[in-house]
Amino acid sequence: MKAVVMAGGEGTRLRPMTANQPKPLLPVANRPIMEHVLRLLKRHGFEETIVTVQFLAALVRNYFGDGEDVGMFLQYATEEMPLGTAGSVKNAEDALKDSPFLVISGDALTDMDLTEMCRFHKENGALVTVGLTRVPDPLEFGIVIADEDGRIQRFLEKPTWGQVFSDTVNTGVYIMEPEVLAEVSAKESVDWSHDVFPKLLARGAPIFGYISDKYWEDVGTLESYMKAQADVLSGKVEVDIAGFEVSPGMWIAEGADVDPDAVLKGPLVIGDYAKIEAGATIREYSVIGANVVVKEGAFIHRAVVHNNVFVGQGTTLRGCVVGKNTDVMRLARIEEAAVIGDECVVEPEAYISAGVKVYPFKTIEAGAVVNTSVVWESRGQRTLFGQRGVSGLINVEVTPELCVRLASAYATMLKKGSTVTTSRDVSRAARTLKRAVQSALNASAINVMDLEALPLPVARYETARSDYSGGIALRTTPGDSQSIDIIFLDERGAELSQAAQRRLERVFSRQEFRRAFPGEIAELSYPPRVVEWYTHELLRSVNLNGVRDADLKVVADCAGGTVSLVLPTLLGRIGVEVHTLNNRLDEVTPTQTVAQQRAGMQRLAEVVSSSRATFGVRFDPVGERIQLVDEQGALVSDERALLVVLDLVAAERRRGRVALPVNTTRVAEQVCRFHGVQVTWTGTSQEALTTAAAADDVIFAADGRGGFVVPSFARTVDGITAFVMLLGLVARTRLTLSQIDARIPQAHLLRRSIPTPWAAKGSVMRTVVEAAADQSVDTTDGVRIIDPDRGWVLVLPDPADAVTHLWAEGTDADNAQLLLDEWATVVEQADQ
């Protein structure tokens, strides 16, 4: 008698374990489920077997080949599309015409007595014999009713509890006469229990049920997969376990290296050439695959670790599954029912909560606390917030589902009935994801004022102007049209403070979101005259004396962004001749690559030069930052633009303070000192700059990246206001931008970024402080070492990425390079 092993299932309920391998290849006690099935067939005398394959068929064929390794002869019948349980067997009909055959699933674990079942089939003269077993919860299986002689009377597939009339279920093991295949349509999806058997019963065909008291487990869920592992180790099912049983319930395979000082408590199994170091603890019901390395101090309990996994020092694995070729680094923790897919990296001190599923090829960052499954995302992040809010790939890392959870967490931090703003850039992705945000806010009893597409500075201003509790703005990530940023605002229109960000992250990670009662569902409204209010207050707050008399001509490039919604009205009221470029909403290109930006700036420079304009300005797509071109058509770098605008402000005000990040050139200090203005050095974060700009005596602030703060109007970065302020300053000074630039000393400031693992950042900074020795050190942000004779260097770990940034400014270019090289060496050696 031949056998048919059905091995075409996808095993969707077992993902991510089956995300890139077929379910029959999932290992149970270090052998694929299907190998246990083939060994069962071999024990009962089945030597010729046809394997039906469909999902990732090549992997099954490559693993088992012609069956020589299991002492059988295997043939394969490949389905081009899923054909169902009966259709897949029909697909192998040519090899099954001559005699009865047995059908068995390649992804169920059993030690059913197949010899006895064959005898039962022959004695009863059955057309079909169905293998049956009794289970306590029959909801997921096909229920069968049979009479006293074993003749089947009724089938019912996957009943509800109201339909449960038996605890006897279909195991999917059948013995059939070849004429049964005539009842199955070729090349169609046909099921035995749902389509074929009821039709045969209606005709009175002899279909019998063989009730087995042996073990049977349909490995269809994570729970049943873990149960199957424990049952094998407990001896509840008769299978061959690879290795030697060195003590009752403890199997160690050939070539495994287990240190005598490792703590082992069975039942457990350790695979071929695994290495268990001294001080590691492996407790009951754990399965360690082949070539697994378990380092000192690791603790593993009821966990299944597939082949070629690295388990780092001090790591804890409890009741979880770790896929093959995965690295679980030092001090990481993976909790109950979590599943880590194949070829992932769990970096040091990461924490994977219970029930989390991490799909293959993902990286969980060092120190990350992961409480939700990482499915489409490319990585599990250590923190939600980066330098641009919450950022990620559109519909991969930032999905509508993520937006709902984020907005729900934000809403939970606010009082019921509060009102927040929502706004976006021109992109379709931002528009779509904003709707998810709004729904979640309303469902959490938070009213929403939808500002629609609007420059971010205008949205910030409106949020701060009215009685709002905060806001959420969505924009395409600068320079990356495939990614999006979600920016959370407080009641001042500024980014959330670090403390508020951490609080939101805690709520998000716990997923303890507040929901409104039906009568508390909040409203979505559209406020009127937002741009009009912004324009009115801007013109009232910024000094524009002398502009109308200066006969200025300006070229303004809106870059296809939301500034085009504000600029025409604004400029019409100022009285300046303006030539505008890209004055439209460009949904297709909501941001530009570096090359496109350079081309745009070059085009702006050409227009400024040919039109003999006073200067040119290019806004970013959301109106926060500006780039300048002088009257000669020369591009002004961000560093020089800061110094030029700073010189104009300081020369006119002659008192007060300006706020600048600590990584800004100290030429700025010379400029301010010359005009009697003081500098307050701040941290490099946007929050630090915004906080400093809120002081009453601060007259100006800038971030050195084209972002300017005009405190007389708003305390946040605003490219539109900076442009209007610059018009007034240039009109009154009667100097060109190139003339102003020429009178400012040249800076020699260099920058470099060095990759640094998260776990090494602390030791790197300690080493830097120690290396500074007796030199003067400034710790406003990072560590700035001051060398009076050569200049200074700033060492600053990145808050979002595994890198350390260095800035070095020297008295000349050579000293700047020497300082940078010297301290880069210190950072690189500290990481080793």
XYZ file of C-alpha atoms in Angstrom, residues 316-762:
447
model
C 16.356 35.170 29.338
C 14.007 33.085 27.159
C 10.714 31.958 28.714
C 8.034 29.994 26.892
C 8.947 31.539 23.540
C 10.038 30.438 20.075
C 13.213 31.769 18.443
C 13.527 31.162 14.692
C 16.628 29.863 12.948
C 19.705 32.016 12.244
C 18.611 34.611 14.803
C 20.945 36.434 17.191
C 19.623 37.216 20.667
C 22.243 39.450 22.191
C 23.432 40.099 25.728
C 20.835 40.626 28.509
C 17.866 40.528 26.121
C 14.573 39.109 27.463
C 11.887 37.304 25.468
C 8.712 36.470 27.354
C 5.890 33.898 27.210
C 4.251 33.101 23.868
C 6.501 35.526 21.982
C 7.751 34.368 18.587
C 10.896 35.674 16.917
C 11.047 34.870 13.198
C 14.014 33.592 11.244
C 17.163 35.668 10.749
C 16.314 38.427 13.193
C 18.642 40.372 15.475
C 17.538 41.145 19.022
C 20.094 43.666 20.212
C 21.456 43.933 23.790
C 19.002 44.583 26.630
C 15.952 44.543 24.348
C 12.719 43.337 25.943
C 10.114 41.412 23.938
C 6.825 41.280 25.826
C 4.553 38.259 26.080
C 2.652 37.395 22.921
C 4.668 39.666 20.616
C 5.436 38.340 17.141
C 8.539 39.564 15.310
C 8.537 38.622 11.638
C 11.679 37.408 9.826
C 14.635 39.653 8.965
C 13.814 42.303 11.582
C 16.119 44.109 13.992
C 15.010 44.924 17.517
C 17.143 47.821 18.680
C 19.223 47.720 21.840
C 17.184 48.601 24.894
C 13.881 48.550 22.993
C 10.743 47.549 24.888
C 8.535 45.880 22.277
C 4.908 45.421 23.294
C 3.310 45.154 19.856
C 4.137 42.788 17.031
C 6.753 43.847 14.480
C 5.154 42.697 11.232
C 5.782 45.133 8.372
C 8.203 47.373 10.235
C 11.889 47.028 9.419
C 12.897 47.281 13.060
C 11.591 47.400 16.584
C 12.733 50.795 17.754
C 14.349 51.527 21.057
C 12.236 54.652 21.404
C 9.205 55.899 19.530
C 10.489 59.425 19.118
C 13.412 60.448 16.973
C 14.613 63.897 16.020
C 11.595 64.358 13.721
C 8.876 62.963 15.972
C 7.681 59.441 15.199
C 9.055 58.511 11.786
C 9.049 55.526 9.462
C 8.260 54.065 6.073
C 4.737 54.793 4.876
C 2.444 51.765 5.255
C 5.391 49.668 6.374
C 6.577 51.159 9.642
C 3.954 53.907 9.914
C 0.594 52.311 9.174
C -2.987 53.431 9.871
C -2.994 50.947 12.746
C 0.102 52.550 14.283
C -1.446 56.011 13.848
C -4.564 54.886 15.697
C -2.499 53.547 18.596
C -0.302 56.644 18.742
C -3.260 59.022 18.671
C -5.039 56.928 21.297
C -1.983 57.124 23.552
C -1.764 60.905 23.034
C -5.476 61.289 23.774
C -5.152 59.231 26.947
C -2.700 61.838 28.272
C -5.289 64.614 27.854
C -8.521 65.363 29.691
C -11.758 64.205 28.137
C -13.319 67.004 26.115
C -9.986 68.637 25.270
C -9.450 69.993 21.778
C -6.389 69.448 19.610
C -5.454 70.459 16.074
C -4.497 68.189 13.206
C -2.644 69.315 10.106
C -0.628 67.866 7.250
C 1.552 68.585 4.266
C 0.351 68.148 0.674
C 1.031 64.406 0.407
C -1.712 61.836 -0.027
C -0.108 59.614 2.589
C -0.305 62.370 5.214
C -3.935 63.011 4.278
C -4.813 59.316 4.626
C -2.991 58.758 7.900
C -4.391 61.983 9.374
C -7.879 60.521 9.060
C -6.814 57.551 11.186
C -5.418 59.976 13.765
C -8.647 61.986 13.853
C -10.840 58.912 14.308
C -8.753 57.686 17.224
C -8.842 61.102 18.909
C -12.611 61.420 18.567
C -13.066 57.866 19.865
C -11.067 58.866 22.946
C -13.298 61.885 23.721
C -10.916 64.454 22.210
C -12.331 67.164 19.915
C -10.368 67.800 16.725
C -9.885 71.067 14.858
C -8.769 69.985 11.403
C -6.478 72.606 9.878
C -6.163 70.449 6.747
C -3.120 71.127 4.506
C -1.203 74.016 6.070
C 2.394 75.136 6.638
C 3.657 73.677 9.887
C 4.506 77.092 11.405
C 0.907 78.211 10.807
C -0.374 75.036 12.464
C 1.958 75.664 15.407
C 0.784 79.261 15.686
C -2.908 78.310 15.592
C -2.353 75.611 18.219
C -0.683 78.120 20.546
C -3.112 80.981 19.777
C -6.366 79.324 20.799
C -7.447 77.275 23.775
C -6.116 73.997 22.440
C -4.369 71.267 24.422
C -1.970 70.392 21.631
C -1.846 69.121 18.091
C -0.655 66.433 15.699
C 0.984 67.282 12.377
C 1.939 64.832 9.638
C 4.516 65.544 6.982
C 6.658 63.650 4.515
C 10.140 63.040 5.901
C 12.510 65.626 4.404
C 14.435 64.054 1.537
C 12.594 60.709 1.744
C 9.271 60.516 -0.068
C 8.741 56.948 1.172
C 8.657 57.968 4.846
C 6.509 60.146 7.041
C 6.920 62.047 10.314
C 4.214 62.359 12.965
C 4.880 65.457 15.071
C 3.118 65.830 18.416
C 2.639 69.395 19.660
C 1.955 70.756 23.119
C -0.319 73.676 23.977
C 2.417 76.136 22.894
C 2.649 74.612 19.411
C 6.111 73.248 20.235
C 7.187 69.621 20.140
C 6.384 67.614 23.247
C 9.010 67.820 25.954
C 11.217 64.808 26.616
C 9.171 64.062 29.739
C 5.900 64.176 27.784
C 7.390 61.980 25.048
C 8.419 59.385 27.625
C 4.949 59.486 29.157
C 3.340 58.966 25.745
C 5.714 56.069 25.063
C 4.723 54.421 28.352
C 1.021 54.711 27.544
C 1.670 53.439 24.014
C 3.716 50.459 25.181
C 1.131 49.450 27.807
C -1.701 49.965 25.277
C -3.980 51.077 28.091
C -5.921 53.502 25.921
C -8.933 55.453 27.096
C -12.128 55.031 25.137
C -15.145 57.328 25.188
C -18.609 56.181 26.148
C -21.112 56.513 23.296
C -22.317 59.900 24.504
C -18.750 61.189 24.805
C -17.627 60.656 21.199
C -16.035 63.980 20.304
C -16.410 66.280 17.294
C -14.390 67.043 14.182
C -14.497 70.736 13.181
C -12.832 73.080 10.700
C -11.785 76.461 12.131
C -12.249 79.515 9.862
C -9.711 82.221 8.887
C -6.618 80.437 10.206
C -4.307 81.818 7.512
C -5.865 85.271 7.860
C -5.212 85.361 11.609
C -1.636 84.163 11.138
C -0.917 86.756 8.440
C -2.468 89.580 10.431
C -0.490 88.852 13.591
C 2.744 88.258 11.691
C 2.594 91.654 9.975
C 1.731 93.291 13.287
C 4.628 91.669 15.168
C 7.527 91.962 12.697
C 9.211 95.300 11.974
C 8.667 96.098 8.275
C 9.677 99.762 8.408
C 11.451 100.869 5.252
C 10.368 97.912 3.111
C 8.050 99.846 0.810
C 10.720 102.513 0.212
C 13.599 100.103 -0.421
C 12.410 98.934 -3.839
C 13.233 95.322 -3.037
C 12.887 92.547 -5.580
C 12.821 89.016 -4.210
C 12.582 85.541 -5.724
C 10.699 83.045 -3.533
C 10.573 79.309 -4.250
C 7.643 77.560 -2.512
C 8.966 74.099 -3.532
C 5.449 72.903 -4.304
C 4.620 72.920 -0.593
C 2.008 74.422 1.679
C 3.772 77.810 1.829
C 2.000 78.546 -1.454
C -1.255 78.718 0.554
C 0.062 81.669 2.576
C 2.754 83.520 0.657
C 0.715 85.265 -2.087
C -1.665 86.880 0.403
C 1.161 87.801 2.737
C 3.405 89.369 0.096
C 0.516 91.329 -1.366
C 0.152 93.152 1.933
C 3.876 93.821 2.371
C 4.410 95.674 -0.904
C 7.451 93.842 -2.307
C 8.043 92.826 -5.880
C 8.228 89.060 -5.757
C 8.891 86.464 -8.405
C 7.531 83.118 -7.138
C 8.623 79.657 -8.258
C 6.768 76.362 -7.765
C 3.839 78.240 -6.288
C 1.507 75.229 -6.260
C 0.583 72.176 -4.196
C 2.578 69.213 -5.494
C 1.015 65.991 -4.126
C 3.232 63.785 -6.268
C 6.535 65.172 -4.953
C 5.894 66.254 -1.340
C 9.634 66.276 -0.647
C 12.790 66.232 -2.714
C 15.984 64.240 -2.783
C 19.321 65.949 -2.170
C 19.933 66.047 -5.918
C 16.519 67.608 -6.562
C 17.135 70.195 -3.842
C 20.459 71.143 -5.384
C 18.849 71.449 -8.790
C 16.098 73.595 -7.279
C 18.611 75.854 -5.567
C 20.591 76.162 -8.783
C 17.439 77.174 -10.632
C 16.662 79.733 -7.917
C 20.200 81.109 -8.170
C 19.859 81.515 -11.932
C 16.570 83.372 -11.617
C 17.945 85.673 -8.882
C 21.011 86.492 -10.946
C 19.156 87.061 -14.218
C 16.415 89.162 -12.629
C 18.863 91.174 -10.502
C 16.859 90.443 -7.404
C 17.891 91.565 -3.915
C 18.055 87.947 -2.787
C 16.314 84.614 -3.192
C 14.729 82.304 -0.653
C 13.644 78.679 -0.916
C 11.199 77.264 1.614
C 11.040 73.649 2.630
C 7.707 71.979 1.736
C 6.161 72.681 5.160
C 7.520 76.227 5.555
C 9.738 75.635 8.575
C 13.171 76.221 7.087
C 14.653 78.453 4.429
C 17.724 78.500 2.204
C 19.173 81.723 0.837
C 20.744 82.911 -2.411
C 22.507 86.294 -2.442
C 22.064 89.016 -5.057
C 24.911 87.601 -7.143
C 23.177 84.224 -7.452
C 25.563 82.537 -5.004
C 24.152 79.901 -2.681
C 24.499 80.799 0.995
C 25.207 77.723 3.156
C 23.123 77.114 6.273
C 26.100 78.030 8.464
C 26.724 81.316 6.662
C 22.991 82.074 6.469
C 22.789 81.856 10.244
C 25.723 84.241 10.624
C 24.325 86.699 8.061
C 20.878 86.864 9.653
C 22.441 86.960 13.120
C 24.626 89.905 12.101
C 21.595 91.795 10.784
C 19.547 91.146 13.934
C 22.374 91.972 16.350
C 23.408 95.112 14.446
C 19.862 96.473 14.637
C 18.934 95.442 18.195
C 22.292 96.132 19.927
C 21.146 94.406 23.121
C 19.506 91.235 24.393
C 20.446 87.611 23.906
C 20.308 85.109 21.079
C 19.894 81.350 21.580
C 22.062 79.004 19.507
C 22.866 75.263 19.704
C 26.159 74.317 21.268
C 27.399 72.842 17.960
C 27.266 76.243 16.232
C 30.476 77.955 15.123
C 31.923 80.355 17.727
C 32.175 82.971 14.978
C 28.544 83.631 15.973
C 29.794 84.691 19.380
C 32.227 87.138 17.773
C 29.427 88.646 15.674
C 27.180 89.092 18.711
C 29.914 90.481 20.913
C 30.783 93.090 18.249
C 27.207 94.372 18.350
C 26.760 94.173 22.123
C 24.531 91.081 22.093
C 25.041 87.990 24.270
C 24.765 84.324 23.266
C 22.972 81.602 25.238
C 24.228 78.173 24.200
C 21.567 75.463 24.213
C 21.321 71.757 23.599
C 21.001 70.590 20.008
C 17.402 69.368 20.291
C 14.473 71.383 19.000
C 12.961 71.365 22.488
C 16.088 72.951 23.988
C 16.062 75.742 21.409
C 12.333 76.389 21.829
C 12.663 76.530 25.622
C 15.561 78.978 25.425
C 13.699 81.170 22.909
C 10.821 81.543 25.377
C 12.919 83.735 27.685
C 11.826 87.376 27.660
C 15.192 88.874 26.706
C 15.900 86.486 23.789
C 15.623 88.432 20.529
C 16.501 85.669 18.076
C 17.255 81.946 17.869
C 18.413 79.578 15.137
C 19.284 75.898 14.807
C 21.976 76.174 12.108
C 19.953 74.055 9.672
C 17.901 76.818 8.076
C 15.533 77.080 11.026
C 15.009 80.510 12.601
C 12.929 81.615 15.590
C 11.550 85.158 15.784
C 10.422 85.440 19.433
C 8.531 88.698 18.862
C 5.978 86.608 16.931
C 6.334 82.941 17.926
C 8.711 80.818 19.962
C 9.026 78.014 17.401
C 10.934 77.605 14.123
C 9.120 79.496 11.365
C 10.548 79.965 7.862
C 7.765 82.315 6.741
C 8.323 84.706 9.655
C 12.096 84.518 9.194
C 11.664 85.535 5.546
C 9.432 88.491 6.436
C 11.871 89.594 9.161
C 14.754 89.347 6.672
C 12.899 91.624 4.243
C 12.726 94.346 6.911
C 16.346 93.906 8.000
C 17.734 94.048 4.446
C 15.551 97.044 3.586
C 16.825 99.027 6.571
C 20.501 98.064 6.441
C 20.929 99.058 2.766
C 23.552 96.310 2.420
C 23.407 93.235 0.219
C 23.696 89.705 1.592
C 27.110 89.259 -0.035
C 28.362 92.466 1.592
C 27.160 91.306 5.008
C 28.686 87.871 4.479
C 32.015 89.390 3.447
C 32.408 91.268 6.751
C 31.912 88.122 8.867
C 35.034 86.004 9.627
C 35.247 82.570 8.054
C 34.563 79.558 10.277
C 36.534 76.311 10.247
C 33.958 73.826 11.519
C 34.041 70.135 10.552
C 31.701 67.259 11.396
C 31.962 63.458 11.444
C 29.688 60.610 12.563
C 31.065 57.342 13.944
C 28.977 54.152 14.302
C 28.618 53.261 17.987
C 26.598 50.352 19.430
C 23.950 51.410 21.917
C 25.555 49.357 24.643
C 28.885 51.183 24.123
C 27.629 54.776 24.149
C 28.005 55.224 27.892
